[in-house]
mmCIF file of C-alpha atoms in Angstrom:
data_model
loop_
_atom_site.group_PDB
_atom_site.id
_atom_site.type_symbol
_atom_site.label_atom_id
_atom_site.label_comp_id
_atom_site.label_asym_id
_atom_site.label_seq_id
_atom_site.Cartn_x
_atom_site.Cartn_y
_atom_site.Cartn_z
ATOM 1 C CA UNK A 1444 76.738 110.602 90.516
ATOM 2 C CA UNK A 1445 75.052 107.932 92.721
ATOM 3 C CA UNK A 1446 76.690 107.234 96.089
ATOM 4 C CA UNK A 1447 77.240 103.588 95.105
ATOM 5 C CA UNK A 1448 79.466 104.681 92.279
ATOM 6 C CA UNK A 1449 81.600 107.098 94.247
ATOM 7 C CA UNK A 1450 82.143 105.726 97.834
ATOM 8 C CA UNK A 1451 85.044 103.396 98.546
ATOM 9 C CA UNK A 1452 84.883 100.277 100.837
ATOM 10 C CA UNK A 1453 80.979 100.350 101.028
ATOM 11 C CA UNK A 1454 80.759 96.989 102.814
ATOM 12 C CA UNK A 1455 83.815 97.326 105.094
ATOM 13 C CA UNK A 1456 81.926 96.698 108.295
ATOM 14 C CA UNK A 1457 80.903 93.184 107.060
ATOM 15 C CA UNK A 1458 84.553 92.078 106.663
ATOM 16 C CA UNK A 1459 86.586 90.295 109.256
ATOM 17 C CA UNK A 1460 89.757 92.060 110.420
ATOM 18 C CA UNK A 1461 92.802 91.343 108.212
ATOM 19 C CA UNK A 1462 95.242 89.921 110.774
ATOM 20 C CA UNK A 1463 97.633 88.460 108.237
ATOM 21 C CA UNK A 1464 97.965 91.500 105.939
ATOM 22 C CA UNK A 1465 101.385 92.366 107.295
ATOM 23 C CA UNK A 1466 102.811 89.023 106.115
ATOM 24 C CA UNK A 1467 102.661 90.038 102.444
ATOM 25 C CA UNK A 1468 105.966 90.071 100.583
ATOM 26 C CA UNK A 1469 106.684 90.750 96.926
ATOM 27 C CA UNK A 1470 108.421 88.111 94.890
ATOM 28 C CA UNK A 1471 111.722 88.840 93.028
ATOM 29 C CA UNK A 1472 111.375 89.005 89.279
ATOM 30 C CA UNK A 1473 113.694 89.256 86.251
ATOM 31 C CA UNK A 1474 114.924 92.854 85.699
ATOM 32 C CA UNK A 1475 114.712 93.599 89.432
ATOM 33 C CA UNK A 1476 117.753 95.502 90.707
ATOM 34 C CA UNK A 1477 118.885 94.294 94.175
ATOM 35 C CA UNK A 1478 121.394 95.893 96.505
ATOM 36 C CA UNK A 1479 122.987 93.265 98.716
ATOM 37 C CA UNK A 1480 125.494 94.006 101.480
ATOM 38 C CA UNK A 1481 127.179 91.233 103.504
ATOM 39 C CA UNK A 1482 128.719 91.906 106.883
ATOM 40 C CA UNK A 1483 130.081 89.720 109.697
ATOM 41 C CA UNK A 1484 131.950 89.853 113.021
ATOM 42 C CA UNK A 1485 135.163 89.457 111.009
ATOM 43 C CA UNK A 1486 134.840 92.497 108.659
ATOM 44 C CA UNK A 1487 137.782 91.432 106.439
ATOM 45 C CA UNK A 1488 136.295 88.037 105.864
ATOM 46 C CA UNK A 1489 133.128 89.619 104.386
ATOM 47 C CA UNK A 1490 134.913 91.702 101.829
ATOM 48 C CA UNK A 1491 134.970 89.105 99.058
ATOM 49 C CA UNK A 1492 131.172 88.871 99.151
ATOM 50 C CA UNK A 1493 130.837 92.645 98.441
ATOM 51 C CA UNK A 1494 133.144 92.901 95.466
ATOM 52 C CA UNK A 1495 132.691 92.590 91.712
ATOM 53 C CA UNK A 1496 129.087 93.791 91.412
ATOM 54 C CA UNK A 1497 127.905 97.072 89.927
ATOM 55 C CA UNK A 1498 126.975 99.989 92.086
ATOM 56 C CA UNK A 1499 123.459 101.425 91.887
ATOM 57 C CA UNK A 1500 124.836 104.011 89.545
ATOM 58 C CA UNK A 1501 126.007 101.457 87.090
ATOM 59 C CA UNK A 1502 129.750 101.554 87.868
ATOM 60 C CA UNK A 1503 131.811 98.875 89.555
ATOM 61 C CA UNK A 1504 131.169 98.967 93.266
ATOM 62 C CA UNK A 1505 133.965 100.379 95.308
ATOM 63 C CA UNK A 1506 134.643 100.863 98.968
ATOM 64 C CA UNK A 1507 131.590 102.272 100.709
ATOM 65 C CA UNK A 1508 129.273 101.596 97.698
ATOM 66 C CA UNK A 1509 126.291 99.316 97.952
ATOM 67 C CA UNK A 1510 126.842 96.439 95.484
ATOM 68 C CA UNK A 1511 123.827 95.913 93.156
ATOM 69 C CA UNK A 1512 122.753 92.878 91.147
ATOM 70 C CA UNK A 1513 120.434 92.760 88.138
ATOM 71 C CA UNK A 1514 118.201 89.716 88.056
ATOM 72 C CA UNK A 1515 118.756 88.354 84.527
ATOM 73 C CA UNK A 1516 116.104 86.883 82.180
ATOM 74 C CA UNK A 1517 116.703 83.425 83.700
ATOM 75 C CA UNK A 1518 115.962 84.751 87.166
ATOM 76 C CA UNK A 1519 119.528 84.538 88.466
ATOM 77 C CA UNK A 1520 122.193 86.881 89.873
ATOM 78 C CA UNK A 1521 125.907 86.368 89.673
ATOM 79 C CA UNK A 1522 127.050 86.687 93.273
ATOM 80 C CA UNK A 1523 130.716 86.906 94.421
ATOM 81 C CA UNK A 1524 132.207 83.622 95.641
ATOM 82 C CA UNK A 1525 128.844 81.816 95.315
ATOM 83 C CA UNK A 1526 128.377 82.226 91.490
ATOM 84 C CA UNK A 1527 124.982 81.991 89.869
ATOM 85 C CA UNK A 1528 121.977 81.987 92.258
ATOM 86 C CA UNK A 1529 118.357 81.487 91.251
ATOM 87 C CA UNK A 1530 116.343 84.234 93.034
ATOM 88 C CA UNK A 1531 113.351 84.904 90.811
ATOM 89 C CA UNK A 1532 110.170 83.627 92.382
ATOM 90 C CA UNK A 1533 111.531 83.978 95.921
ATOM 91 C CA UNK A 1534 110.369 86.547 98.440
ATOM 92 C CA UNK A 1535 112.841 88.918 99.986
ATOM 93 C CA UNK A 1536 112.912 86.647 103.046
ATOM 94 C CA UNK A 1537 113.544 83.677 100.773
ATOM 95 C CA UNK A 1538 116.492 85.329 99.130
ATOM 96 C CA UNK A 1539 117.899 86.290 102.531
ATOM 97 C CA UNK A 1540 117.575 82.739 103.715
ATOM 98 C CA UNK A 1541 119.299 81.401 100.613
ATOM 99 C CA UNK A 1542 122.187 83.836 100.932
ATOM 100 C CA UNK A 1543 122.658 83.445 104.653
ATOM 101 C CA UNK A 1544 122.695 79.651 104.268
ATOM 102 C CA UNK A 1545 125.312 79.649 101.502
ATOM 103 C CA UNK A 1546 127.442 82.414 102.918
ATOM 104 C CA UNK A 1547 127.293 80.708 106.337
ATOM 105 C CA UNK A 1548 129.448 77.980 104.901
ATOM 106 C CA UNK A 1549 132.263 80.620 104.727
ATOM 107 C CA UNK A 1550 131.534 83.173 107.368
ATOM 108 C CA UNK A 1551 130.441 82.875 111.027
ATOM 109 C CA UNK A 1552 127.046 84.474 111.645
ATOM 110 C CA UNK A 1553 126.772 86.494 108.412
ATOM 111 C CA UNK A 1554 124.425 89.436 108.191
ATOM 112 C CA UNK A 1555 122.813 90.080 104.799
ATOM 113 C CA UNK A 1556 121.069 93.338 103.969
ATOM 114 C CA UNK A 1557 118.902 93.285 100.777
ATOM 115 C CA UNK A 1558 116.842 95.964 99.089
ATOM 116 C CA UNK A 1559 114.928 96.155 95.831
ATOM 117 C CA UNK A 1560 115.823 99.515 94.412
ATOM 118 C CA UNK A 1561 113.931 99.726 91.137
ATOM 119 C CA UNK A 1562 110.366 98.946 92.407
ATOM 120 C CA UNK A 1563 107.923 101.205 90.502
ATOM 121 C CA UNK A 1564 104.378 101.358 89.289
ATOM 122 C CA UNK A 1565 102.454 103.431 86.782
ATOM 123 C CA UNK A 1566 98.953 105.017 87.014
ATOM 124 C CA UNK A 1567 97.079 106.093 83.917
ATOM 125 C CA UNK A 1568 93.633 107.407 83.070
ATOM 126 C CA UNK A 1569 91.219 109.342 85.208
ATOM 127 C CA UNK A 1570 93.468 110.313 88.139
ATOM 128 C CA UNK A 1571 94.646 113.782 89.120
ATOM 129 C CA UNK A 1572 98.327 113.163 88.399
ATOM 130 C CA UNK A 1573 99.028 110.189 86.153
ATOM 131 C CA UNK A 1574 102.643 108.963 85.906
ATOM 132 C CA UNK A 1575 105.217 106.450 87.020
ATOM 133 C CA UNK A 1576 106.163 106.376 90.689
ATOM 134 C CA UNK A 1577 109.083 104.794 92.609
ATOM 135 C CA UNK A 1578 108.505 102.756 95.724
ATOM 136 C CA UNK A 1579 110.995 103.020 98.551
ATOM 137 C CA UNK A 1580 109.637 100.175 100.631
ATOM 138 C CA UNK A 1581 109.037 96.460 99.892
ATOM 139 C CA UNK A 1582 105.265 96.870 99.285
ATOM 140 C CA UNK A 1583 102.518 99.326 98.404
ATOM 141 C CA UNK A 1584 98.802 98.919 98.212
ATOM 142 C CA UNK A 1585 96.577 99.730 95.228
ATOM 143 C CA UNK A 1586 94.887 102.509 97.234
ATOM 144 C CA UNK A 1587 98.236 103.926 98.301
ATOM 145 C CA UNK A 1588 99.289 103.955 94.623
ATOM 146 C CA UNK A 1589 96.077 105.753 93.578
ATOM 147 C CA UNK A 1590 96.619 108.261 96.334
ATOM 148 C CA UNK A 1591 100.154 108.906 95.057
ATOM 149 C CA UNK A 1592 98.528 109.822 91.778
ATOM 150 C CA UNK A 1593 96.267 112.359 93.446
ATOM 151 C CA UNK A 1594 93.206 110.013 93.670
ATOM 152 C CA UNK A 1595 90.560 109.413 91.037
ATOM 153 C CA UNK A 1596 88.839 112.274 89.390
ATOM 154 C CA UNK A 1597 85.047 112.501 89.614
ATOM 155 C CA UNK A 1598 84.949 110.867 86.134
ATOM 156 C CA UNK A 1599 86.978 107.780 87.107
ATOM 157 C CA UNK A 1600 85.155 104.438 87.278
ATOM 158 C CA UNK A 1601 85.823 103.102 90.701
ATOM 159 C CA UNK A 1602 84.214 99.673 90.087
ATOM 160 C CA UNK A 1603 86.351 98.595 87.151
ATOM 161 C CA UNK A 1604 89.995 99.565 87.688
ATOM 162 C CA UNK A 1605 92.381 97.617 85.447
ATOM 163 C CA UNK A 1606 95.664 96.247 86.917
ATOM 164 C CA UNK A 1607 98.138 95.063 84.297
ATOM 165 C CA UNK A 1608 100.683 92.663 85.797
ATOM 166 C CA UNK A 1609 103.324 90.371 84.400
ATOM 167 C CA UNK A 1610 103.409 86.900 85.887
ATOM 168 C CA UNK A 1611 106.113 84.448 84.760
ATOM 169 C CA UNK A 1612 106.665 86.463 81.655
ATOM 170 C CA UNK A 1613 102.963 86.700 80.648
ATOM 171 C CA UNK A 1614 100.947 89.893 80.932
ATOM 172 C CA UNK A 1615 97.721 89.515 82.904
ATOM 173 C CA UNK A 1616 94.773 91.900 82.951
ATOM 174 C CA UNK A 1617 92.741 92.082 86.159
ATOM 175 C CA UNK A 1618 89.698 94.197 87.167
ATOM 176 C CA UNK A 1619 89.226 95.575 90.666
ATOM 177 C CA UNK A 1620 86.180 97.201 92.219
ATOM 178 C CA UNK A 1621 87.310 99.504 95.064
ATOM 179 C CA UNK A 1622 83.762 100.411 95.935
ATOM 180 C CA UNK A 1623 83.519 96.978 97.567
ATOM 181 C CA UNK A 1624 85.783 96.520 100.525
ATOM 182 C CA UNK A 1625 86.390 92.812 99.888
ATOM 183 C CA UNK A 1626 88.933 93.772 97.168
ATOM 184 C CA UNK A 1627 91.430 93.987 100.086
ATOM 185 C CA UNK A 1628 91.450 90.208 100.010
ATOM 186 C CA UNK A 1629 92.372 90.054 96.311
ATOM 187 C CA UNK A 1630 95.876 89.397 94.871
ATOM 188 C CA UNK A 1631 95.834 92.947 93.604
ATOM 189 C CA UNK A 1632 95.419 94.817 96.921
ATOM 190 C CA UNK A 1633 99.226 94.826 97.097
ATOM 191 C CA UNK A 1634 101.068 95.877 93.944
ATOM 192 C CA UNK A 1635 103.853 93.972 92.270
ATOM 193 C CA UNK A 1636 106.889 95.539 90.548
ATOM 194 C CA UNK A 1637 106.041 97.369 87.322
ATOM 195 C CA UNK A 1638 102.296 97.015 87.754
ATOM 196 C CA UNK A 1639 100.243 99.432 85.515
ATOM 197 C CA UNK A 1640 96.972 100.808 86.935
ATOM 198 C CA UNK A 1641 94.445 102.162 84.438
ATOM 199 C CA UNK A 1642 91.357 104.039 85.588
ATOM 200 C CA UNK A 1643 88.645 104.030 82.934
ATOM 201 C CA UNK A 1644 86.605 107.183 82.324
ATOM 202 C CA UNK A 1645 82.906 107.094 82.978
ATOM 203 C CA UNK A 1646 80.356 107.271 80.127
ATOM 204 C CA UNK A 1647 79.639 110.899 81.114
ATOM 205 C CA UNK A 1648 83.280 111.799 80.375
ATOM 206 C CA UNK A 1649 83.391 109.717 77.107
ATOM 207 C CA UNK A 1650 80.078 111.168 75.846
ATOM 208 C CA UNK A 1651 81.166 114.690 76.716
ATOM 209 C CA UNK A 1652 84.395 114.287 74.855
ATOM 210 C CA UNK A 1653 82.575 112.881 71.828
ATOM 211 C CA UNK A 1654 80.131 115.818 71.827
ATOM 212 C CA UNK A 1655 83.067 118.256 72.029
ATOM 213 C CA UNK A 1656 84.726 116.609 69.109
ATOM 214 C CA UNK A 1657 81.716 117.055 66.880
ATOM 215 C CA UNK A 1658 81.309 120.744 67.613
#
């Protein structure tokens, strides 16, 4: 296949350095599962803020368990003492700021630890190992996701990768060309929760399959 169809980041030298790439944060969405643990100098005073939620395993959180909260369809969580809180659309930092501000009315210098524990993505099509993969951090790039799936096969179209993403309850369909390095500036360089990546097969693969089907 021609080099222009196979090589990634072909114009990388023409791009300015991405100084702000580390500032990216995912936004909380309905159906996200969050673990939130509150602590303070007065350990006993923080206990009410860690009760009543479900543990990550689905049971009521007990002593030593990390309380988890499912973001409902309205984008809210039901938090002890504070009640319903709207978190969908906020970044992780935004949720921390919201919680620290409200809990700060009850506790002195509260410390809030928050993790998204059901962040996952799926890769389909012309990759070595298609499947659904969990993410243990707060972000992952498209290239990292493709690498997790064993990279594209020689038949995968690198200039027309489909990223299916849900935004505000609406499915969006977006095309990414990873042979051109400027895709790192696109909204799809970093993945969002539950993104689906589809790598389309080349005409060579499609035509070969069609010929095989007729023999």
